[in-house]
Amino acid sequence: MNLKKIGREGLIKREADGSVTVMVKGVGYVADLPGVSCLNPEAAEGERVYTKVFKRKPIYLPHEYDRAVREILKGTDVVVLGMNGYSSLTEQKCREWGVRPGAYEAACAGILERVIAELEASYPGVDVRLAHGASGMGVDGVILGVAAKLNKRQLGHSCPRFMFYVEDDEVPVYVGKTQVDYANAFIDSLDVLVAANGREQAFRHDINAVFDKGKHVIPVNVLRSISTTGGPPALNGDGKIEDAVAYFEQRVHLMYRAFTGTGDPFRDIVNHVIEEVRQISRLLISPNRAFSAESVASLRNS
């Protein structure tokens, strides 16, 4: 193979034995990740090509997106949920923003689990499936954990460059040709996106989901609801987005449907997300399930 043709976006290919190889050039920070090797360690750093082989993971290549969605995310009365936000929060950031380490991820998991439980109680027989960014970090790791705990069908989304952060396990993943393709595919797969903070990439996901893809997006400021100091600012000192949801709140007005506060900010956002997803899902599933006697009874009890 001509290594000069491999760029920073990387490439992916299926081998004759069924395994899948990803390669990327000039990103030395992946060198110490599990399963990563360098094909030309004698080359200058910017020319070094790193590779990782997947032998277990069901992987859909860039031209197989439609097949991935058909096999993993399609079915009767299916609602596909996703969440975006921070991929990592350092202990220093947690201290600055007034949250305990691990609290953000635990809160996101709690919201997602509660939403799924309430949907299934409201619409018995509804089939909730999950889409995510495939890595085991931050919000993606949260969704992977919830999917495993609740035994939900799921589809990861990635690109060759980000596959270096993905485990070689049994969770299926679609790999777009580029980072932009990956981001677009993730949004395309969703019915509902819960936007839980995050930086500029999350913000771009949110904008893309609403205005380009016509998806339902529910912004929730998880960090503020669990912070003792008010959480992160919308922009950092360099003028870059530090909290996508806080930025939305500052720039997009009359966006939120009013809901009754209980005095507990975290409880309020959980209830808000549940009610929004419940109403959205009613439009996505079959009328017989959406308006069944059990569904109507759940409205009285909610």
mmCIF file of C-alpha atoms in Angstrom, residues 3-159:
data_model
loop_
_atom_site.group_PDB
_atom_site.id
_atom_site.type_symbol
_atom_site.label_atom_id
_atom_site.label_comp_id
_atom_site.label_asym_id
_atom_site.label_seq_id
_atom_site.Cartn_x
_atom_site.Cartn_y
_atom_site.Cartn_z
ATOM 1 C CA LEU A 3 1.329 5.134 2.633
ATOM 2 C CA LYS A 4 1.557 8.600 1.086
ATOM 3 C CA LYS A 5 -2.118 8.365 0.109
ATOM 4 C CA ILE A 6 -3.188 8.094 3.752
ATOM 5 C CA GLY A 7 -4.070 11.480 5.229
ATOM 6 C CA ARG A 8 -5.229 12.840 8.603
ATOM 7 C CA GLU A 9 -8.804 11.751 7.884
ATOM 8 C CA GLY A 10 -7.445 8.219 7.548
ATOM 9 C CA LEU A 11 -8.945 5.316 5.706
ATOM 10 C CA ILE A 12 -10.681 2.029 6.463
ATOM 11 C CA LYS A 13 -10.728 -1.277 4.616
ATOM 12 C CA ARG A 14 -12.048 -4.781 5.086
ATOM 13 C CA GLU A 15 -9.399 -7.496 4.815
ATOM 14 C CA ALA A 16 -9.750 -10.871 3.102
ATOM 15 C CA ASP A 17 -10.110 -12.620 6.481
ATOM 16 C CA GLY A 18 -13.071 -10.395 7.439
ATOM 17 C CA SER A 19 -11.166 -8.171 9.847
ATOM 18 C CA VAL A 20 -11.235 -4.401 9.383
ATOM 19 C CA THR A 21 -8.186 -2.125 9.411
ATOM 20 C CA VAL A 22 -8.135 1.607 10.055
ATOM 21 C CA MET A 23 -5.125 3.802 9.265
ATOM 22 C CA VAL A 24 -4.340 7.463 9.849
ATOM 23 C CA LYS A 25 -1.281 9.646 9.295
ATOM 24 C CA GLY A 26 0.393 12.213 11.518
ATOM 25 C CA VAL A 27 -1.680 11.876 14.686
ATOM 26 C CA GLY A 28 0.934 10.702 17.147
ATOM 27 C CA TYR A 29 -1.413 11.091 20.119
ATOM 28 C CA VAL A 30 -3.038 7.753 19.178
ATOM 29 C CA ALA A 31 0.266 5.867 19.416
ATOM 30 C CA ASP A 32 -0.231 4.694 22.998
ATOM 31 C CA LEU A 33 -3.886 3.674 22.655
ATOM 32 C CA PRO A 34 -4.701 -0.060 23.004
ATOM 33 C CA GLY A 35 -4.214 -2.087 19.817
ATOM 34 C CA VAL A 36 -2.457 0.696 17.879
ATOM 35 C CA SER A 37 0.763 0.136 15.961
ATOM 36 C CA CYS A 38 2.905 2.254 13.634
ATOM 37 C CA LEU A 39 3.624 1.026 10.105
ATOM 38 C CA ASN A 40 6.647 3.296 9.522
ATOM 39 C CA PRO A 41 8.189 4.311 12.875
ATOM 40 C CA GLU A 42 11.373 5.450 11.106
ATOM 41 C CA ALA A 43 9.499 8.254 9.335
ATOM 42 C CA ALA A 44 9.184 11.826 10.586
ATOM 43 C CA GLU A 45 6.326 12.258 13.048
ATOM 44 C CA GLY A 46 4.091 14.008 10.541
ATOM 45 C CA GLU A 47 4.484 11.106 8.091
ATOM 46 C CA ARG A 48 4.021 8.219 10.514
ATOM 47 C CA VAL A 49 1.027 6.006 9.744
ATOM 48 C CA TYR A 50 -0.820 4.427 12.664
ATOM 49 C CA THR A 51 -3.086 1.427 12.324
ATOM 50 C CA LYS A 52 -5.554 -0.617 14.329
ATOM 51 C CA VAL A 53 -7.220 -3.913 13.409
ATOM 52 C CA PHE A 54 -10.748 -4.903 14.449
ATOM 53 C CA LYS A 55 -11.476 -8.627 14.487
ATOM 54 C CA ARG A 56 -14.668 -8.865 16.564
ATOM 55 C CA LYS A 57 -16.617 -5.672 15.974
ATOM 56 C CA PRO A 58 -19.447 -5.628 13.395
ATOM 57 C CA ILE A 59 -18.380 -2.721 11.167
ATOM 58 C CA TYR A 60 -20.294 -1.055 8.350
ATOM 59 C CA LEU A 61 -18.029 0.680 5.833
ATOM 60 C CA PRO A 62 -18.682 4.167 4.388
ATOM 61 C CA HIS A 63 -20.840 2.849 1.533
ATOM 62 C CA GLU A 64 -22.915 0.654 3.886
ATOM 63 C CA TYR A 65 -24.811 3.291 5.883
ATOM 64 C CA ASP A 66 -28.267 2.371 4.541
ATOM 65 C CA ARG A 67 -27.634 -1.273 5.388
ATOM 66 C CA ALA A 68 -26.488 -0.369 8.904
ATOM 67 C CA VAL A 69 -29.644 1.620 9.600
ATOM 68 C CA ARG A 70 -31.885 -1.021 8.053
ATOM 69 C CA GLU A 71 -30.355 -3.845 10.096
ATOM 70 C CA ILE A 72 -29.902 -2.053 13.427
ATOM 71 C CA LEU A 73 -32.285 0.893 13.750
ATOM 72 C CA LYS A 74 -35.378 0.072 11.703
ATOM 73 C CA GLY A 75 -38.448 -1.772 12.966
ATOM 74 C CA THR A 76 -42.039 -1.418 14.113
ATOM 75 C CA ASP A 77 -42.705 1.487 16.489
ATOM 76 C CA VAL A 78 -39.003 2.242 16.880
ATOM 77 C CA VAL A 79 -37.823 5.488 18.489
ATOM 78 C CA VAL A 80 -34.097 6.195 18.138
ATOM 79 C CA LEU A 81 -32.597 8.320 20.903
ATOM 80 C CA GLY A 82 -29.183 9.938 21.012
ATOM 81 C CA MET A 83 -27.324 12.295 23.321
ATOM 82 C CA ASN A 84 -24.323 14.532 22.791
ATOM 83 C CA GLY A 85 -22.167 16.521 25.174
ATOM 84 C CA TYR A 86 -18.661 16.374 26.609
ATOM 85 C CA SER A 87 -16.307 13.573 25.612
ATOM 86 C CA SER A 88 -14.257 14.170 28.756
ATOM 87 C CA LEU A 89 -14.198 16.411 31.809
ATOM 88 C CA THR A 90 -10.946 16.757 33.736
ATOM 89 C CA GLU A 91 -10.901 16.959 37.512
ATOM 90 C CA GLN A 92 -9.715 20.550 37.169
ATOM 91 C CA LYS A 93 -12.730 21.484 35.037
ATOM 92 C CA CYS A 94 -15.038 19.721 37.483
ATOM 93 C CA ARG A 95 -13.596 21.794 40.331
ATOM 94 C CA GLU A 96 -13.907 25.022 38.322
ATOM 95 C CA TRP A 97 -17.499 24.272 37.365
ATOM 96 C CA GLY A 98 -18.651 23.077 40.790
ATOM 97 C CA VAL A 99 -19.394 19.426 39.987
ATOM 98 C CA ARG A 100 -17.945 16.262 41.445
ATOM 99 C CA PRO A 101 -15.863 14.083 39.101
ATOM 100 C CA GLY A 102 -18.151 11.555 37.437
ATOM 101 C CA ALA A 103 -21.328 13.439 38.345
ATOM 102 C CA TYR A 104 -21.946 14.732 34.811
ATOM 103 C CA GLU A 105 -21.717 11.268 33.270
ATOM 104 C CA ALA A 106 -23.874 9.751 36.028
ATOM 105 C CA ALA A 107 -26.496 12.472 35.576
ATOM 106 C CA CYS A 108 -26.606 11.923 31.795
ATOM 107 C CA ALA A 109 -27.029 8.177 32.345
ATOM 108 C CA GLY A 110 -29.815 8.804 34.847
ATOM 109 C CA ILE A 111 -31.674 11.064 32.416
ATOM 110 C CA LEU A 112 -31.397 8.569 29.572
ATOM 111 C CA GLU A 113 -32.479 5.580 31.671
ATOM 112 C CA ARG A 114 -35.453 7.458 33.101
ATOM 113 C CA VAL A 115 -36.568 8.662 29.657
ATOM 114 C CA ILE A 116 -36.462 5.116 28.297
ATOM 115 C CA ALA A 117 -38.381 3.754 31.294
ATOM 116 C CA GLU A 118 -41.074 6.432 30.978
ATOM 117 C CA LEU A 119 -41.426 5.912 27.224
ATOM 118 C CA GLU A 120 -41.898 2.188 27.705
ATOM 119 C CA ALA A 121 -44.435 2.809 30.454
ATOM 120 C CA SER A 122 -46.334 5.366 28.361
ATOM 121 C CA TYR A 123 -46.367 3.300 25.154
ATOM 122 C CA PRO A 124 -46.197 -0.415 26.016
ATOM 123 C CA GLY A 125 -44.374 -2.244 23.245
ATOM 124 C CA VAL A 126 -42.451 0.798 21.960
ATOM 125 C CA ASP A 127 -38.978 -0.192 20.732
ATOM 126 C CA VAL A 128 -36.369 2.296 21.984
ATOM 127 C CA ARG A 129 -32.978 2.089 20.267
ATOM 128 C CA LEU A 130 -29.847 4.159 20.749
ATOM 129 C CA ALA A 131 -27.341 5.915 18.500
ATOM 130 C CA HIS A 132 -23.993 7.259 19.680
ATOM 131 C CA GLY A 133 -20.430 8.153 18.761
ATOM 132 C CA ALA A 134 -19.016 4.680 19.520
ATOM 133 C CA SER A 135 -16.143 5.663 21.834
ATOM 134 C CA GLY A 136 -16.129 4.682 25.486
ATOM 135 C CA MET A 137 -15.593 8.280 26.621
ATOM 136 C CA GLY A 138 -17.926 10.894 28.050
ATOM 137 C CA VAL A 139 -21.498 10.901 26.781
ATOM 138 C CA ASP A 140 -20.744 8.162 24.240
ATOM 139 C CA GLY A 141 -19.566 5.939 27.068
ATOM 140 C CA VAL A 142 -22.743 6.789 28.980
ATOM 141 C CA ILE A 143 -24.942 5.612 26.095
ATOM 142 C CA LEU A 144 -22.901 2.443 25.651
ATOM 143 C CA GLY A 145 -23.368 1.690 29.343
ATOM 144 C CA VAL A 146 -27.115 2.365 29.301
ATOM 145 C CA ALA A 147 -27.583 0.256 26.165
ATOM 146 C CA ALA A 148 -25.748 -2.660 27.789
ATOM 147 C CA LYS A 149 -27.612 -2.290 31.096
ATOM 148 C CA LEU A 150 -31.056 -2.131 29.464
ATOM 149 C CA ASN A 151 -30.233 -4.503 26.601
ATOM 150 C CA LYS A 152 -31.109 -1.973 23.903
ATOM 151 C CA ARG A 153 -30.180 -2.264 20.248
ATOM 152 C CA GLN A 154 -27.608 0.358 19.351
ATOM 153 C CA LEU A 155 -25.525 1.682 16.483
ATOM 154 C CA GLY A 156 -22.252 3.506 16.950
ATOM 155 C CA HIS A 157 -20.995 6.101 14.469
ATOM 156 C CA SER A 158 -17.388 6.975 13.813
ATOM 157 C CA CYS A 159 -14.745 7.762 11.186
#
